[in-house]
CSV table of C-alpha atoms in Angstrom, one decimal:
chain,number,residue,atom,x,y,z
G,240,VAL,CA,109.6,177.0,39.0
G,241,TRP,CA,109.5,174.4,41.7
G,242,ARG,CA,108.7,170.7,41.6
G,243,ALA,CA,105.9,169.8,43.9
G,244,ARG,CA,103.4,167.1,44.8
G,245,ASP,CA,99.7,167.7,44.3
G,246,THR,CA,98.4,165.8,47.4
G,247,ARG,CA,94.8,166.1,46.4
G,248,LEU,CA,95.3,164.3,43.0
G,249,GLY,CA,98.4,162.4,43.9
G,250,ARG,CA,100.6,163.7,41.1
G,251,GLU,CA,103.9,165.5,40.6
G,252,VAL,CA,103.5,169.1,39.3
G,253,ALA,CA,105.5,172.2,38.6
G,254,VAL,CA,104.7,175.4,40.5
G,255,LYS,CA,105.7,178.6,38.9
G,256,VAL,CA,105.8,181.4,41.4
G,257,LEU,CA,106.1,185.1,40.8
G,258,PRO,CA,108.2,186.3,43.7
G,259,ALA,CA,106.5,188.6,46.2
G,260,ARG,CA,109.0,191.4,45.4
G,261,TRP,CA,107.7,191.4,41.8
G,262,ALA,CA,104.0,190.9,42.5
G,263,GLY,CA,103.8,194.6,43.3
G,264,GLU,CA,105.1,195.5,39.9
G,265,ARG,CA,102.0,196.1,37.8
G,266,ASP,CA,103.6,195.0,34.5
G,267,ARG,CA,105.0,191.8,35.8
G,268,LEU,CA,101.8,190.8,37.6
G,269,ARG,CA,99.7,191.4,34.5
G,270,ARG,CA,102.1,189.4,32.3
G,271,PHE,CA,101.9,186.6,34.9
G,272,GLU,CA,98.1,186.7,34.9
G,273,GLN,CA,98.1,186.9,31.1
G,274,GLU,CA,100.2,183.8,30.9
G,275,ALA,CA,97.7,182.0,33.2
G,276,ARG,CA,94.7,183.1,31.1
G,277,ALA,CA,96.3,182.4,27.7
G,278,THR,CA,97.6,179.0,28.7
G,279,ALA,CA,94.4,177.9,30.5
G,280,ALA,CA,92.4,178.8,27.4
G,281,LEU,CA,94.4,176.3,25.4
G,282,SER,CA,94.2,172.5,25.5
G,283,HIS,CA,96.6,170.9,23.2
G,284,PRO,CA,99.3,168.1,23.5
G,285,ASN,CA,102.0,170.6,22.3
G,286,ILE,CA,101.1,173.3,24.8
G,287,LEU,CA,102.0,173.2,28.5
G,288,ALA,CA,98.9,172.4,30.6
G,289,ILE,CA,98.0,174.6,33.5
G,290,HIS,CA,96.1,172.9,36.4
G,291,ASP,CA,95.6,175.8,38.9
G,292,VAL,CA,96.3,179.4,39.7
G,293,GLY,CA,96.4,181.2,43.0
G,294,GLU,CA,98.2,183.3,45.5
G,295,HIS,CA,100.1,182.5,48.7
G,296,GLU,CA,101.3,185.1,51.1
G,297,GLY,CA,101.2,187.8,48.4
G,298,ALA,CA,103.0,185.6,45.8
G,299,PRO,CA,100.9,184.6,42.7
G,300,TYR,CA,101.5,181.1,41.4
G,301,LEU,CA,100.6,178.7,38.6
G,302,VAL,CA,100.4,175.0,39.0
G,303,GLU,CA,101.5,173.4,35.7
G,304,GLU,CA,102.1,169.9,34.4
G,305,LEU,CA,105.6,168.7,35.3
G,306,LEU,CA,107.8,168.1,32.3
G,307,ALA,CA,110.8,165.7,32.1
G,308,GLY,CA,113.2,166.5,29.3
G,309,GLU,CA,115.1,169.7,28.3
G,310,PRO,CA,114.7,173.0,26.5
G,311,LEU,CA,115.0,172.8,22.8
G,312,LEU,CA,118.0,175.2,23.1
G,313,ARG,CA,120.1,172.5,24.7
G,314,ARG,CA,119.3,170.1,21.8
G,315,ILE,CA,120.3,172.8,19.3
G,316,GLN,CA,123.5,173.5,21.3
G,317,ALA,CA,124.4,169.8,21.4
G,318,GLY,CA,124.3,169.8,17.6
G,319,ASP,CA,122.8,166.4,17.3
G,320,LEU,CA,119.5,167.1,15.6
G,321,THR,CA,119.1,165.4,12.2
G,322,VAL,CA,117.0,167.1,9.5
G,323,GLY,CA,114.2,164.6,10.0
G,324,ARG,CA,114.2,165.2,13.8
G,325,ALA,CA,114.3,169.0,13.4
G,326,VAL,CA,111.3,168.9,11.0
G,327,SER,CA,109.4,166.6,13.3
G,328,LEU,CA,109.9,169.0,16.2
G,329,ALA,CA,108.9,172.0,14.1
G,330,VAL,CA,105.7,170.2,13.0
G,331,GLN,CA,104.8,169.7,16.6
G,332,VAL,CA,105.4,173.4,17.4
G,333,ALA,CA,103.3,174.3,14.3
G,334,ARG,CA,100.4,172.2,15.6
G,335,GLY,CA,100.5,173.9,19.0
G,336,LEU,CA,100.7,177.3,17.4
G,337,ALA,CA,97.8,176.5,15.1
G,338,ALA,CA,95.7,175.6,18.2
G,339,ALA,CA,96.6,178.9,19.8
G,340,HIS,CA,96.0,180.9,16.6
G,341,GLU,CA,92.6,179.2,16.2
G,342,ARG,CA,91.7,180.8,19.6
G,343,GLY,CA,93.0,184.2,18.5
G,344,ILE,CA,96.2,183.9,20.7
G,345,VAL,CA,99.6,185.0,19.4
G,346,HIS,CA,102.5,183.9,21.5
G,347,ARG,CA,104.9,186.7,20.5
G,348,ASP,CA,108.0,185.2,22.2
G,349,LEU,CA,108.5,181.9,20.5
G,350,LYS,CA,112.2,180.8,20.8
G,351,PRO,CA,114.2,177.6,21.8
G,352,ASP,CA,114.1,178.6,25.5
G,353,ASN,CA,110.3,178.6,25.4
G,354,LEU,CA,110.1,175.2,23.7
G,355,TRP,CA,110.5,172.0,25.8
G,356,VAL,CA,111.3,168.6,24.4
G,357,THR,CA,110.0,166.0,26.8
G,358,SER,CA,111.9,162.8,27.4
G,359,ASP,CA,109.4,161.0,25.1
G,360,GLY,CA,110.0,163.4,22.3
G,361,VAL,CA,106.9,165.6,22.6
G,362,VAL,CA,107.4,169.4,22.1
G,363,LYS,CA,105.6,171.7,24.6
G,364,ILE,CA,105.2,175.4,24.0
G,365,LEU,CA,105.9,177.3,27.2
G,366,ASP,CA,105.6,180.9,28.5
G,367,PHE,CA,102.6,182.7,27.1
G,368,GLY,CA,103.5,185.8,29.2
G,369,LEU,CA,103.7,188.1,26.2
G,370,ALA,CA,100.7,186.5,24.4
G,371,LYS,CA,98.2,188.7,22.7
G,372,LEU,CA,94.6,188.2,21.9
G,373,VAL,CA,94.2,189.3,18.3
G,374,GLU,CA,90.6,188.3,17.4
G,375,ALA,CA,87.5,189.5,19.2
G,376,GLY,CA,85.6,186.6,20.7
G,377,GLY,CA,88.6,184.2,20.3
G,378,LEU,CA,88.1,183.0,23.8
G,379,GLU,CA,84.3,182.9,23.7
G,380,GLY,CA,83.6,186.0,25.8
G,381,ALA,CA,86.7,185.8,28.0
G,382,THR,CA,88.9,188.8,28.0
G,383,MET,CA,92.7,188.8,27.8
G,384,THR,CA,94.5,192.1,27.8
G,385,GLU,CA,98.1,192.9,27.4
G,386,ALA,CA,100.3,194.5,30.0
G,387,PRO,CA,100.2,198.2,29.5
G,388,THR,CA,103.8,198.4,28.4
G,389,ALA,CA,103.2,195.8,25.8
G,390,SER,CA,100.2,197.5,24.2
G,391,GLU,CA,101.7,201.0,23.9
G,392,ALA,CA,102.0,202.0,20.2
G,393,GLY,CA,105.6,201.5,19.0
G,394,ARG,CA,106.6,199.4,22.0
G,395,VAL,CA,108.7,196.3,21.1
G,396,VAL,CA,108.1,193.1,23.1
G,397,GLY,CA,109.7,189.7,22.6
G,398,THR,CA,113.2,188.4,21.8
G,399,PRO,CA,114.8,190.4,19.0
G,400,ALA,CA,116.5,187.5,17.2
G,401,TYR,CA,113.1,185.7,16.7
G,402,MET,CA,110.9,188.8,15.9
G,403,ALA,CA,109.1,189.3,12.6
G,404,PRO,CA,110.0,192.6,11.0
G,405,GLU,CA,106.7,194.2,12.0
G,406,GLN,CA,107.1,193.1,15.6
G,407,ALA,CA,110.7,194.5,15.7
G,408,ARG,CA,109.3,197.8,14.5
G,409,GLY,CA,106.7,197.9,17.3
G,410,LYS,CA,103.8,197.5,14.8
G,411,ALA,CA,100.7,195.3,15.3
G,412,VAL,CA,101.3,191.6,14.9
G,413,ASP,CA,99.1,188.6,14.2
G,414,HIS,CA,99.7,184.8,13.8
G,415,ARG,CA,102.3,185.4,11.1
G,416,ALA,CA,104.8,186.8,13.7
G,417,ASP,CA,104.7,183.3,15.4
G,418,ARG,CA,105.2,181.6,12.0
G,419,PHE,CA,108.2,183.8,11.4
G,420,ALA,CA,109.7,182.9,14.8
G,421,LEU,CA,109.1,179.2,14.1
G,422,GLY,CA,111.0,179.6,10.8
G,423,VAL,CA,113.9,181.1,12.7
G,424,VAL,CA,113.8,178.3,15.2
G,425,LEU,CA,113.7,175.7,12.4
G,426,TYR,CA,116.7,177.4,10.8
G,427,GLU,CA,118.6,177.2,14.1
G,428,MET,CA,117.8,173.5,14.5
G,429,LEU,CA,119.0,172.8,10.9
G,430,ALA,CA,122.1,175.1,10.9
G,431,GLY,CA,123.1,174.9,14.6
């Protein structure tokens, strides 16, 4: 991820690039494209905004809003989250997830590394690379498919410590898997 200047609109942005050496890997490319489609389908203050997508010299890229702040993981590791602050952050994540779930999108990899706390205290959900469309028509006719390795029966995708039991077993998941992961994240915020 690179900091860049959008000269057309006069703003600072983040550019996430899939290195050309990985662009030839079908699974990685599909996950990158899936992240773009899922994120672009969502417009919510607690979800990272995507401005553009493209390719330059064989390297796909996403242009995203530039965030100041730090990953939630750093706040947890610092051990300075009060109960009230932890609950406030969890509520923001829940609102972002609710917006995704209303569109039929399940994140499937919610964890402190994929949650960014901006310098003004707003939580942003990042990295929809493992997202899954679970309801037909959730994107009003748009299609979002999983990478082949992620859709094979019994295949486990995500970060084990944050997986719901059904996800860890390679079974079908829905919005409840994200709620389980949020519960684990909240526990970590409270317990350190």
